[in-house]
Coordinates of C-alpha atoms in Angstrom, one line a residue:
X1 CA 97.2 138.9 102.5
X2 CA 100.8 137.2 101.6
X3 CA 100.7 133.7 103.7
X4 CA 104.2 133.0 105.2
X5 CA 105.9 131.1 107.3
X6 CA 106.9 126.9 107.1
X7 CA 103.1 126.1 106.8
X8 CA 102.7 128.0 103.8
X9 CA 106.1 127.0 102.4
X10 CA 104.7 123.4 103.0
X11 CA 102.0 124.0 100.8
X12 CA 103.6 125.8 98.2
X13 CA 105.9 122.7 97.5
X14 CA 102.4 120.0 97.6
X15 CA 100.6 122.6 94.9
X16 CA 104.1 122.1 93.1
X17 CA 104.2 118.4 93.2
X18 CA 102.4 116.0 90.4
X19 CA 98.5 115.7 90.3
X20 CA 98.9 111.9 91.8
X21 CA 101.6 112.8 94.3
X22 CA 99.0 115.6 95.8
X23 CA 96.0 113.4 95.5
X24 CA 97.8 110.7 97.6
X25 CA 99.1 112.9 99.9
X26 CA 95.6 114.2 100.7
X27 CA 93.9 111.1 101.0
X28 CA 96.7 110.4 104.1
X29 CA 95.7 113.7 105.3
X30 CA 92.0 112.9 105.2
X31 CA 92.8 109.4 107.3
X32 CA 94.7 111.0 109.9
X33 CA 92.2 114.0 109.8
X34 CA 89.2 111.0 110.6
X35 CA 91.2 110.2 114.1
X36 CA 89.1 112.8 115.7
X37 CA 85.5 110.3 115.0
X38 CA 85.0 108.0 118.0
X39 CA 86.5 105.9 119.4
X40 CA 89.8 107.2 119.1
X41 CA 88.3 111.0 119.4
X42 CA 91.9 112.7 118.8
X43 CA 90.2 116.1 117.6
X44 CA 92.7 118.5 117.6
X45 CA 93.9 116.2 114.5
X46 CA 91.1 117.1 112.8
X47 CA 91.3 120.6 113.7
X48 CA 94.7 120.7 112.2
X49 CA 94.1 118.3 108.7
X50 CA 91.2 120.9 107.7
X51 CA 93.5 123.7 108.3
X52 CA 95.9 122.0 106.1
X53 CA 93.2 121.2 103.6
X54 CA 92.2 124.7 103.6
X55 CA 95.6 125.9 102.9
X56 CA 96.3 124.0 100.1
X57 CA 92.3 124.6 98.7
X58 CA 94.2 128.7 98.8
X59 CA 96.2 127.5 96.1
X60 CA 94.1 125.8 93.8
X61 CA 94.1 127.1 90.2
X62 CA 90.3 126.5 89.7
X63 CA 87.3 124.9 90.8
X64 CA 88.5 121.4 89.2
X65 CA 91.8 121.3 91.2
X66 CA 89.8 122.2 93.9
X67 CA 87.3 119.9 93.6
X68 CA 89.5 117.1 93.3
X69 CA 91.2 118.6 96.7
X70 CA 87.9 117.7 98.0
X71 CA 87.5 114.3 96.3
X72 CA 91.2 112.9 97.5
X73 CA 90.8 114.5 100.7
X74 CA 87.4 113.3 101.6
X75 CA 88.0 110.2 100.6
X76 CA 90.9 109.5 102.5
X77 CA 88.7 110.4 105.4
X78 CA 85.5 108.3 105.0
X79 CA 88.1 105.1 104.3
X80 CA 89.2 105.3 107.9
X81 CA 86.1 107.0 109.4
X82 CA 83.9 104.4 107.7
X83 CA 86.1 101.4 108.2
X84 CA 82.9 99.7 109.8
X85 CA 81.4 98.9 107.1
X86 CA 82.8 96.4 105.8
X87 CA 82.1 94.2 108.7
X88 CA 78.4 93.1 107.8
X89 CA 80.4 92.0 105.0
X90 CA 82.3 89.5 106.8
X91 CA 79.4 87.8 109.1
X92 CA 79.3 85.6 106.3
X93 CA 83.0 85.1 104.9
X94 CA 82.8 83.1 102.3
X95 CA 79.7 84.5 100.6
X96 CA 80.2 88.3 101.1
X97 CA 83.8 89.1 102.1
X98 CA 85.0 89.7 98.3
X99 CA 82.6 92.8 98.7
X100 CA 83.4 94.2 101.9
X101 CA 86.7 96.1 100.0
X102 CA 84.8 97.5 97.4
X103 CA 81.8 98.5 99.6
X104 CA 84.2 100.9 101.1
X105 CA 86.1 101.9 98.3
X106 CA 83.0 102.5 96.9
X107 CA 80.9 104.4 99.8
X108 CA 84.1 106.4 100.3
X109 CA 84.6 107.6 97.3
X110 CA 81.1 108.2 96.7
X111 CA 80.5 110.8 99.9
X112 CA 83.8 112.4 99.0
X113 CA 81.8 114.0 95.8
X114 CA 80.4 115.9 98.0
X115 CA 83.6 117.3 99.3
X116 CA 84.6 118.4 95.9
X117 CA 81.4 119.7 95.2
X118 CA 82.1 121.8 97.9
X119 CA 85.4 122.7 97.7
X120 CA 85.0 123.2 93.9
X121 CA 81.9 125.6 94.6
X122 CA 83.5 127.5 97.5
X123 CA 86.7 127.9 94.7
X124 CA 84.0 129.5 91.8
X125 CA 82.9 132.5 94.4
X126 CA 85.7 133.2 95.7
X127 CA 88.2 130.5 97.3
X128 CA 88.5 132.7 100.1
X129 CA 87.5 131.6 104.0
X130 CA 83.7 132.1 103.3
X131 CA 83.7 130.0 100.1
X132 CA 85.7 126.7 102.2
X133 CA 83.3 126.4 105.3
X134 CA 80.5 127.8 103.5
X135 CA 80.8 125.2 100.8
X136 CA 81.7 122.4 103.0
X137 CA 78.7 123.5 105.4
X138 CA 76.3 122.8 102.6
X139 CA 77.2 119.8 101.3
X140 CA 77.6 118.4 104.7
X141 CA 74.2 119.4 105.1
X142 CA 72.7 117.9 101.9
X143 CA 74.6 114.5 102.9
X144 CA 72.2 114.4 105.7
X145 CA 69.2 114.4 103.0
X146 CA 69.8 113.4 99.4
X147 CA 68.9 110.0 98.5
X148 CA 67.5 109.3 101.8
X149 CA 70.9 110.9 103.6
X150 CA 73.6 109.3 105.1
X151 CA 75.1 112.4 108.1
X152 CA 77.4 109.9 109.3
X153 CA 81.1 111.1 110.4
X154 CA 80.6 114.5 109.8
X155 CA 83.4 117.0 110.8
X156 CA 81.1 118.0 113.5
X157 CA 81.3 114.8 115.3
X158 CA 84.3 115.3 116.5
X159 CA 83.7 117.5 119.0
X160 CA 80.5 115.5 120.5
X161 CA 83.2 114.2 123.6
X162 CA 83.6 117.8 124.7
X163 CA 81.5 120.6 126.2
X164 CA 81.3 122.1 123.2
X165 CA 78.5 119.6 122.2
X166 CA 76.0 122.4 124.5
X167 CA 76.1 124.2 121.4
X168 CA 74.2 121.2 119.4
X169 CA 71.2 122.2 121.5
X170 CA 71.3 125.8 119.4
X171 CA 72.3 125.0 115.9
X172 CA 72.7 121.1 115.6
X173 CA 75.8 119.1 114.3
X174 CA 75.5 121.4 111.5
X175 CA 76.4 124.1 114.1
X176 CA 79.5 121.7 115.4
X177 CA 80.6 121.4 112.0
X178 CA 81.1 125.1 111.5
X179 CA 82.7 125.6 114.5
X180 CA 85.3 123.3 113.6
X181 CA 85.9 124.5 110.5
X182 CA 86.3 127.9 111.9
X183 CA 88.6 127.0 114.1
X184 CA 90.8 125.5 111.1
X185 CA 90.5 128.5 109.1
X186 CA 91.7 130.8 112.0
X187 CA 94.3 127.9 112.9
X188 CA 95.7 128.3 109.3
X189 CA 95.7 131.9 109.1
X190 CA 97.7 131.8 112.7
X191 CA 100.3 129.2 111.4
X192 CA 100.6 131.9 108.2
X193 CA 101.1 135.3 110.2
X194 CA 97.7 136.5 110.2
X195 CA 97.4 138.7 112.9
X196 CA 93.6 138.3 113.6
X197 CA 94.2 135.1 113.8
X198 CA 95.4 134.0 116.9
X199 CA 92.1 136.8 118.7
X200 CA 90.2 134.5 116.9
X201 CA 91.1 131.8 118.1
X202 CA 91.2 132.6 121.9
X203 CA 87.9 134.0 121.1
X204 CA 86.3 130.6 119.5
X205 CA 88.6 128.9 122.7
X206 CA 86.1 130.4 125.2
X207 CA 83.2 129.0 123.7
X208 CA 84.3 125.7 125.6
X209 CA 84.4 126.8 129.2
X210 CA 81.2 129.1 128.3
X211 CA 79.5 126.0 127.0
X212 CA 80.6 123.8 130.3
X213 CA 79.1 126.5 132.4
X214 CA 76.1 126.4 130.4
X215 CA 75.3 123.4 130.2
X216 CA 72.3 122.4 132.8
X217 CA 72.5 119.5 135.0
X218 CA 69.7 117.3 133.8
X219 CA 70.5 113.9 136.0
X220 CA 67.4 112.0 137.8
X221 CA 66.3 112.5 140.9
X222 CA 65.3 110.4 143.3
X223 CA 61.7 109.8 142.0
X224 CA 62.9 108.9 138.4
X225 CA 61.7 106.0 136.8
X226 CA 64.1 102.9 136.8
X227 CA 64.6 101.4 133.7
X228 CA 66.3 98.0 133.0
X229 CA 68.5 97.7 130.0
X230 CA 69.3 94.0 128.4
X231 CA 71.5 93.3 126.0
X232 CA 72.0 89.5 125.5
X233 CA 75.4 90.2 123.5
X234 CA 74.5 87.6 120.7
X235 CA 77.5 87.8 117.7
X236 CA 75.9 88.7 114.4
X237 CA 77.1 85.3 112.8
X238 CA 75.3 83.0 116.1
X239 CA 72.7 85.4 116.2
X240 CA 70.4 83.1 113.7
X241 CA 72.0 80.2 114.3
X242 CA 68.8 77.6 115.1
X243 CA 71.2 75.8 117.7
X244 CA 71.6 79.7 119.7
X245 CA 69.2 81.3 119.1
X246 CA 67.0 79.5 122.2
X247 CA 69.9 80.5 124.2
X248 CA 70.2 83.8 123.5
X249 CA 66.3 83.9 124.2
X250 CA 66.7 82.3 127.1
X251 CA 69.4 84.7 128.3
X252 CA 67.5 87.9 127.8
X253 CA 64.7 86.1 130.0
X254 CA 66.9 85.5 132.9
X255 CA 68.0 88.8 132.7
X256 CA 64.7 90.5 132.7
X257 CA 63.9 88.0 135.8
X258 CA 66.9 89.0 138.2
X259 CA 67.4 90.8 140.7
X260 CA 65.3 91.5 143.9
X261 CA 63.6 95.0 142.8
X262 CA 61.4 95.7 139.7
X263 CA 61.7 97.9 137.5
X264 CA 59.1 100.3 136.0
X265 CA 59.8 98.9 132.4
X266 CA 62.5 96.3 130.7
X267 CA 63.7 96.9 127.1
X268 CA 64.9 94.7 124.9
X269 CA 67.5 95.3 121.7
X270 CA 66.4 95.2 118.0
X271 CA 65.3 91.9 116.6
X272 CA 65.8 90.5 120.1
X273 CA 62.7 88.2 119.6
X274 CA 63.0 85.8 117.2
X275 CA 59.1 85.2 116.4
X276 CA 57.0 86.9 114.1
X277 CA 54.6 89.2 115.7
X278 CA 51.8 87.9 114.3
X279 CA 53.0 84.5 115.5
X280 CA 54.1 85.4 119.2
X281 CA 51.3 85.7 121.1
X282 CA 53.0 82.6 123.5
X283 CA 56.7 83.9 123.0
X284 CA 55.5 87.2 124.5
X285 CA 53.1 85.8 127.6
X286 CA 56.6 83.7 128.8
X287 CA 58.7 87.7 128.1
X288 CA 55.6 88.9 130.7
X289 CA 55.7 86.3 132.9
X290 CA 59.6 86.4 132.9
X291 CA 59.4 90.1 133.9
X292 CA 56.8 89.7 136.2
X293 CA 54.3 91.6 134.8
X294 CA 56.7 94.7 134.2
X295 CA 55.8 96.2 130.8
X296 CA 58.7 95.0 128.4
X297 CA 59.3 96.9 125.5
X298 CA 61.2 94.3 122.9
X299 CA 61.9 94.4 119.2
X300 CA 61.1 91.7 116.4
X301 CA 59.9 91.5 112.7
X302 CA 56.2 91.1 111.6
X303 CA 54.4 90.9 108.5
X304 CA 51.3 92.4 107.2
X305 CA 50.9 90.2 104.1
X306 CA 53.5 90.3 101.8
X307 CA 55.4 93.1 103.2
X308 CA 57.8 92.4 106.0
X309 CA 58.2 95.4 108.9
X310 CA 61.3 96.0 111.3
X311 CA 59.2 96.7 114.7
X312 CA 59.5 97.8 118.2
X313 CA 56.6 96.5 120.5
X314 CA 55.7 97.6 124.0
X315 CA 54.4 93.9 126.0
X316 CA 52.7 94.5 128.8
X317 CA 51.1 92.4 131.5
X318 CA 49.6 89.0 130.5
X319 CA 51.7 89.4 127.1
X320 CA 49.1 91.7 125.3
X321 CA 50.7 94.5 122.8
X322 CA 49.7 97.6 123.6
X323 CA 51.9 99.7 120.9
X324 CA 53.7 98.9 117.9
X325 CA 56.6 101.1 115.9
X326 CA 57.4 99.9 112.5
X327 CA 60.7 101.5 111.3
X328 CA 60.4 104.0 108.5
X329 CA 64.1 105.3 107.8
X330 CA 65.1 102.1 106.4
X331 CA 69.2 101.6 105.2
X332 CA 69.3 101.4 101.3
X333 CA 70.8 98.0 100.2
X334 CA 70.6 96.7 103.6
X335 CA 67.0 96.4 104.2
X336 CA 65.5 97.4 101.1
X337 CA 66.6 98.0 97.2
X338 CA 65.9 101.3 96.2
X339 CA 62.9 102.0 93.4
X340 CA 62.3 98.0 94.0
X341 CA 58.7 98.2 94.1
X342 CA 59.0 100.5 91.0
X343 CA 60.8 97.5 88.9
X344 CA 58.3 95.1 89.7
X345 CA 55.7 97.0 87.4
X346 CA 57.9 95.6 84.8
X347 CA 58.6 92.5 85.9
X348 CA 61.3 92.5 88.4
X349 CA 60.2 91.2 91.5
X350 CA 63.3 89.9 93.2
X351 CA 64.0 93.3 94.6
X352 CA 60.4 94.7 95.8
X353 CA 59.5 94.9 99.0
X354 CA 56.0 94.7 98.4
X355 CA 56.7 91.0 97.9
X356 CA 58.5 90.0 100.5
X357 CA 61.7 91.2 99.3
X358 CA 63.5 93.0 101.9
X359 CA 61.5 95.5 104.6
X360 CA 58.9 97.9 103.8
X361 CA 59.1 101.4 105.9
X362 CA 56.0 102.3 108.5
X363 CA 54.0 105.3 108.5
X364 CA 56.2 107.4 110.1
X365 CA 57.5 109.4 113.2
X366 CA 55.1 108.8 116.3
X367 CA 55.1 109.1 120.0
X368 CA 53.9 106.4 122.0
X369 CA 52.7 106.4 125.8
X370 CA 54.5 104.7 128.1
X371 CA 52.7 105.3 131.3
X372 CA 54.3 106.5 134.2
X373 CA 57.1 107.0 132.1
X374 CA 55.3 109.6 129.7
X375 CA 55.7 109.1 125.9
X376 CA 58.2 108.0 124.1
X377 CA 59.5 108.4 120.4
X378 CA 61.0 104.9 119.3
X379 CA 64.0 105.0 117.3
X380 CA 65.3 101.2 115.8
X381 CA 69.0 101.8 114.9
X382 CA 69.7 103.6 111.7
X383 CA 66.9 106.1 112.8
X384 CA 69.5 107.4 115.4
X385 CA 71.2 109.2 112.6
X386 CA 68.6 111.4 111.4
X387 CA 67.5 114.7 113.8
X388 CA 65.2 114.9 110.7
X389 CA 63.2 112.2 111.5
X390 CA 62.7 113.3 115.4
X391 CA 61.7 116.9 114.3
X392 CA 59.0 115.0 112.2
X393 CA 57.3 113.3 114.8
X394 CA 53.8 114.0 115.7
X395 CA 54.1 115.8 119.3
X396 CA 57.2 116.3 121.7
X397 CA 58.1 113.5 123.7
X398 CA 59.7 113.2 127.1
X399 CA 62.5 110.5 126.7
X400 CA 63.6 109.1 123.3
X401 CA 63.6 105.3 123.0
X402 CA 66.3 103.6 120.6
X403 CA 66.7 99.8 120.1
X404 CA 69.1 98.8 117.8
X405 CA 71.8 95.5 117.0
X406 CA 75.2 97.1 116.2
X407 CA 76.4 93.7 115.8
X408 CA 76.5 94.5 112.4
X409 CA 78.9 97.2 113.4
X410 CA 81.6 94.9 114.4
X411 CA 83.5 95.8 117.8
X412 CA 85.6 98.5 117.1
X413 CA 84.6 101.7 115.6
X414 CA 81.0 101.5 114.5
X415 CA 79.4 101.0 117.9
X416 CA 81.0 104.0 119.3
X417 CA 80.2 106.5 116.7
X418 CA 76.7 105.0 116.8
X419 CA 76.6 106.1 120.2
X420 CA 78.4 109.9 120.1
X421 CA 75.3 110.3 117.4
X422 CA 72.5 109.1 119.9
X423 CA 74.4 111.5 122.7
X424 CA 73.7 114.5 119.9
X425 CA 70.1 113.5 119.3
X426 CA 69.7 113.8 123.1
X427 CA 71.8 117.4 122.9
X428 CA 69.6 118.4 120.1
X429 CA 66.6 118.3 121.3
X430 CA 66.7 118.1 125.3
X431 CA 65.8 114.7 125.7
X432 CA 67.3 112.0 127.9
X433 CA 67.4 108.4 125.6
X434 CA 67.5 105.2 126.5
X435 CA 69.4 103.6 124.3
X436 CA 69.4 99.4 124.1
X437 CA 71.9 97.5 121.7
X438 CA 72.3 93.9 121.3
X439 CA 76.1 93.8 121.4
X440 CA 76.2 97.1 123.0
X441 CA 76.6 99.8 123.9
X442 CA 73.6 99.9 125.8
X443 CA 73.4 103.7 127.7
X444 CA 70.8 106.0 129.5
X445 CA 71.8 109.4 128.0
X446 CA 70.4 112.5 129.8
X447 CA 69.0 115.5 128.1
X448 CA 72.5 116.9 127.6
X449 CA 74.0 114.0 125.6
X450 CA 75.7 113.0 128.6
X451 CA 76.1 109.1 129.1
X452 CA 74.7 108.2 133.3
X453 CA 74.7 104.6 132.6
X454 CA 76.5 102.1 130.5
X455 CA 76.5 98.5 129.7
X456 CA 80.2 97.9 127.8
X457 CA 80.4 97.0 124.6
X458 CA 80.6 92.9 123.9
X459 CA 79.3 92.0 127.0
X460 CA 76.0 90.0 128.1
X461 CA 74.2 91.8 131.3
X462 CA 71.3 94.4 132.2
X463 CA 71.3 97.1 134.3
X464 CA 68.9 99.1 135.7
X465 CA 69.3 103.2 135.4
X466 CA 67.4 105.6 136.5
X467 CA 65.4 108.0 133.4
X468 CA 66.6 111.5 133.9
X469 CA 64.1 114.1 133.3
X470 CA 63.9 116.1 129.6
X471 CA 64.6 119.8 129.3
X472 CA 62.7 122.5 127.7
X473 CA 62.3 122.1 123.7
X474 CA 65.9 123.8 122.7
X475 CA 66.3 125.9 119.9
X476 CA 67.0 123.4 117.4
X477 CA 64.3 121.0 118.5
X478 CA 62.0 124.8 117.4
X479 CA 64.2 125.8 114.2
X480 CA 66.2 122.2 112.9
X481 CA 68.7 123.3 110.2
X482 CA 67.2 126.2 108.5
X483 CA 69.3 128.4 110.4
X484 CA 72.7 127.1 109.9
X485 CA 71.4 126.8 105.9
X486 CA 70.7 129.9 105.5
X487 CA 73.9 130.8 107.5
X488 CA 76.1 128.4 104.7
X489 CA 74.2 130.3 101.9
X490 CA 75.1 133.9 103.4
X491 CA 78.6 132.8 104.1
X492 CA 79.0 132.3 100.2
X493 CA 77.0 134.6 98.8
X494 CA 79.5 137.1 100.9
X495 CA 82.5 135.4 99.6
X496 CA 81.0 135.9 95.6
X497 CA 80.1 139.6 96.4
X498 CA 83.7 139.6 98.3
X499 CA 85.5 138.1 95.1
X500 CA 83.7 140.0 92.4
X501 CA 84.6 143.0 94.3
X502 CA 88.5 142.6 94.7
X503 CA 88.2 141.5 90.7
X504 CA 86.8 145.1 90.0
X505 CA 89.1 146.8 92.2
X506 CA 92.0 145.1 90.1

């Protein structure tokens, strides 16, 4: 069909501009497309820069100019949606900050190959609809997988702040992803004179109020547990400071202390103790004592010889540990150096985490029983990311538990997109979270990803919330991604058998 119309004019004069005048011209399109991720959550924009993307990936001569579409594009979009990043670099100014530009330059870049990978395979079967959210449905997957994954920012995201996040529960963020990018497609054909298109897109518009009906009311009840969250808001750069750190002991303490009623359990953030496990056997008698004998679930590092563990610990009465949760899913470079263990065979030891040198993963998934609460699957940060990683645990649990210090995140847009992901875990799989930061924010999230409790962001406090009840294992708790792969696969496999087709025909 013959596109017309100012939209398609538009992009006939940016496929008629120089290479580097279209490159940079994507890359602002990709920036302003990245205003839908929290916080600013502005998703219609992102509705609109993949419906520009995909009209301009129409026009590309070949799979290279459409993979470099892709490349420009995307990275335009992780730059802005992955601004975060370079904070970590900056708790430390003057040894770290020259990085922090080329950490993002470099990260950015890096995830947009996937992009034009996608757009430069969905241009080689056919370059049509199928081949664009096919292709970017893929690689979007993969980047939740290869080399340990990194599904941050996905297109998906963007719609995690509206009721269309019910439909997570059936097909996952890959699932929110696709919807999206149907949307743009349909959005592009209307804005070109395609008559389907606007049907389409009333159609696709009703999957919102459908999805807000659907949606079941999971809040607690009256007999809920009661659940105290503390976050001692301790800045990254103070955070080890030997002339704070008592205090921001001393803080959490107090808070676990106040207030006239107990409640059935206190949890602490990530690396809120700063003792050694194997050393704390005191440090944790005063946490019991200070919570009254209320079971306090905290986290803090241990070691088992050499290696060094990122751990999550549930205290109870008297100070004796009556689970431990090492974190698996470590962050490449950040707490570990890839293949470091492997380089020591030969001599290089400054990287292995079997000496010492960074943290070593734990076994695995697991559930943990909390008592009266039920059990629990502890999450510490990063692990929040993954719906992998809560597939694989051993046994379905009735709350997730996440402790994490997005202090590292800095204050503006890390934090929050850390949090829209642990409000899909919840979606995903039917579970109500508690979720405990450092900085913030600290949330109970009920089964349906919606937030029912909040401390804000960059504030010291607790509050107790109430633990609202999980739902029935959803479909993608059963299935995970296989369906939405195989749907990606079909999607271009069509658009090959479409394009070979029209080729005979001509």
């Amino acid at each position: 069909m013959r596109e017309t119309g100012r939209a398609a004019a538009l992009m006939d004069r940016v496929a008629g501009r120089s290479r580097r005048w279209r490159l940079l011209m994507l890359g602002a399109l990709g920036a302003v497309t990245a205003l839908g991720q929290a916080p600013v959550g502005a998703w219609p924009l992102s509705i609109l820069g993949f419906a520009l993307t995909y009209g301009l990936f129409r026009r590309a001569a070949g799979g290279r100019q459409a993979a470099a579409i892709g490349w420009a594009f995307g990275t335009g979009y992780f730059l802005v949606s992955l601004n975060w990043i370079i904070e970590p670099f900056l708790v430390d100014v003057a040894r770290h900050g020259w990085m922090a530009p080329f950490a993002l330059l470099g990260l950015s870049g890096g995830l947009a190959l996937f992009w034009a990978l996608a757009l430069g395979l969905g241009r080689a079967v056919g370059g049509g609809a199928l081949g664009f959210v096919g292709g970017l449905g893929l690689m979007e997957l993969a980047r939740g997988y290869v080399l340990t994954g990194f599904p941050w920012a996905q297109p998906g995201h963007v719609l995690i702040d509206t009721p269309l996040l019910h439909w997570a529960s059936y097909l996952g963020s890959a699932g929110l992803t696709a919807l999206l990018l149907l949307a743009a497609v349909a959005l592009w054909r209307a804005m070109t004179g395609a008559r389907w298109a606007l049907p389409a897109l009333g159609a696709m518009a009703l999957l919102w109020p459908v999805a807000a009906v659907l949606t079941p009311e999971a809040g607690a009840g009256p007999e809920a547990a009661t659940v105290r969250l503390i976050q001692p808001n301790a800045p990254q750069h103070e955070k080890w400071d030997p002339d704070k750190i008592q205090g921001f002991f001393d803080r959490q303490l107090a808070f676990s202390a106040a207030g006239e009623t107990r409640p059935d359990v206190i949890v602490w953030p990530e690396t809120a103790v700063p003792v050694m496990l194997e050393n704390a056997a005191r440090t944790l008698e005063v946490i019991s004592d200070a919570a009254g004998g209320v079971p306090v679930v905290v986290g803090l590092q241990r070691r088992d010889e050499m290696r060094l563990f990122n751990t999550l610990a549930l205290v109870e009465a008297g100070g004796s540990v009556a689970a431990v949760y090492d974190k698996h899913h470590l962050v490449p470079f950040g707490e570990y150096m890839p293949y470091g263990d492997q380089l020591a065979r030969f001599g290089i030891h400054g990287m292995a985490a079997k000496d010492g040198q960074g943290f070593s993963s734990g076994p695995g998934a697991q559930v943990i029983d909390m008592g009266a609460l039920g059990r629990a699957l502890p999450l510490i940060c990063y692990e929040g990311v993954f719906a992998q990683d809560l597939r694989a645990a051993p046994g379905r649990a009735d709350f997730i538990l996440l402790i994490t210090n997005d202090a590292w995140f800095g204050k503006f847009s890390g934090p929050y997109q850390h949090l829209a992901q642990a409000r899909l875990r919840s979606a995903e799989f039917g579970l109500p979270m508690i979720r405990v930061a450092n900085t913030g924010v600290s949330a109970m999230i009920d089964a349906t990803g919606r937030i029912t409790d909040a401390l804000p962001l960059g504030e010291a406090g607790w509050r107790d919330a109430a633990l609202p009840p999980p739902l029935p294992p959803t479909v993608y708790a059963r299935l995970g991604d296989a369906p939405m792969l195989t749907v990606f696969l079909v999607l271009l496999a069509l658009s090959r058998f479409g394009h070979r087709r029209a080729r005979a025909r001509t």
